[in-house]
Amino acid sequence: MFRTAIQRLTSPSSIAAAATAFGAATYAYTLDNPVSASAKAADDSSEMDAIKAWMKETDVKLAKLEANAVSSGVSSFMDNSKATNKIDIVLGAQWGDEGKGKLVDMLGMHYDVCARVAGGSNAGHTIVVDNVKYKFHLVPSGILHPATKCVIGNGVVVHMPQFLKELRGLKEAGVDTTGRIFISDRAHLVFDFHQAVDGAQESKLGRNKIGTTKKGIGPAYASKISRNGIRVGDLQDWEYFEERFRALVSSTMSQYPSLNVDVEEELKVYKEIASEIKAMTIDTIEYVNLQHKNGARILVEGANATMLDIDFGTYPYVTSSNPSVGSVLTGLGVSPNKLAGIYGTVKAYCTRVGEGPFPTEQLNDHGEHLGTVGAEFGTTTGRARRCGWLDIPQMQYSAKINGYTALNLTKLDVLTGLKSVFIGTKYVDADTGKPIHGMPASLRQLYKVKVIYEELPGWTEDISKCTAFEDLPPNAQAYVHRVEELIGVPIRWIGVGPGRRDIIYRDV
């Protein structure tokens, strides 16, 4: 955008204005009328050549400035998102904790609406702004941008105490959310007893536990599917809400006799907050589709990740929703032809929280390096994450399901200091040595896969200050190119540090 302005100024009719504007006031030139001593000088071809040379040099400098602006999200994020009023999506491409919130925050300033469509407070997105750390569980990360409206779609399950706690925390941090966040009247509620049931179920499983966050997400979705769940919109009719709540508690306690629920106290809490929630409750399906019709730019913030998808993940070690691209349609109420950019977020390595198969896990010095340097502790649970190398078969599977148009490769800086870096490129059967194609549905088979690795040279240079791809060490560039080649999706963003602007943008 900077260079376009300069190129317009280099036309003969604009040289005089441009020269004056950029400090070359001694030159004046018009096609029709050379004037005064300055005009006589400007009429000299050598002087004109000097002006053009100077402006060409300025063009080069501005090109570099634009490249830096692009890499920090100032220009191209905005230009790209303004190019269409369709819906763009940021998804987790692995087992979660990839850094989706940071990209949503980065892109969010150029979108009119930012939405959550699935999951609940089991999601955890951390954003660092001016050394201040914000942790989100239910509120979309786009809330940090004053002009962005935020939507919690019908596919989300909402624990109201947690949601209101987040809003209070934002207010204390100076973030005004008034009139900027809306909850679907069709979204289901998570109650404290859902969380108690979640914990009881995990304890009962013992060694075979799933590794849930115990936030009540599974039990809340179970209530939804059992058709005795309670929706946010039900709070607008207190008599109806109370009737539904008592029935739900009765049904739940019949399944869990040891469950202790103070019905009257719970009802008191919800009656006190009902008016506050009502002010934020709308028909988000109508709202989002109208916004789209009116040309609004809409960004969906995915929660969890594809490998935790109830259908496509490592079942049963999964979440209770569909955190893949399909959830945008069912959890927001929009049609497929409204979707545009689908951005998969993937770490430069791989992590997983909780139980379940993890083919590239490294229980060695490499895993310790990734966990320590990457500060791999869950935002929601605080649990240490399991760490391993980037898993290409898993990423190819994820890309196949979601149809990524570009990737966001995060935490490349964590690999700095390693003599060699490894990429898991193939699965083979540990017993037969035969190649395994696709992602095995059988956990028994997945636990037995042997991963074939490709070794690449590492790098020791600090990359945290790099603002352009060309600034990266050659070995880091080679790693990015190789990952891009293996997955078959262009890498548009590269994370080189924890800060809000520590992202390199590539025009791919």
Coordinates of N, CA and C in Angstrom, one line a residue, residues 8 108 139 142 160 390 504:
R8 N 2.2 6.3 -7.8 CA 1.3 7.3 -8.3 C 2.0 8.7 -8.4
G108 N -7.8 -10.4 14.8 CA -9.1 -9.9 15.3 C -9.3 -8.4 15.1
V139 N -14.6 -16.5 26.7 CA -14.7 -15.3 26.0 C -13.7 -15.4 24.8
G142 N -10.9 -12.2 20.5 CA -11.0 -10.9 19.8 C -11.6 -9.8 20.7
M160 N -21.7 -20.3 33.4 CA -21.9 -18.9 33.6 C -21.0 -18.3 34.7
L390 N 7.1 -33.1 15.7 CA 6.0 -32.8 14.8 C 5.7 -34.1 14.1
I504 N 6.0 -13.9 12.2 CA 6.4 -13.6 10.8 C 5.3 -13.9 9.9

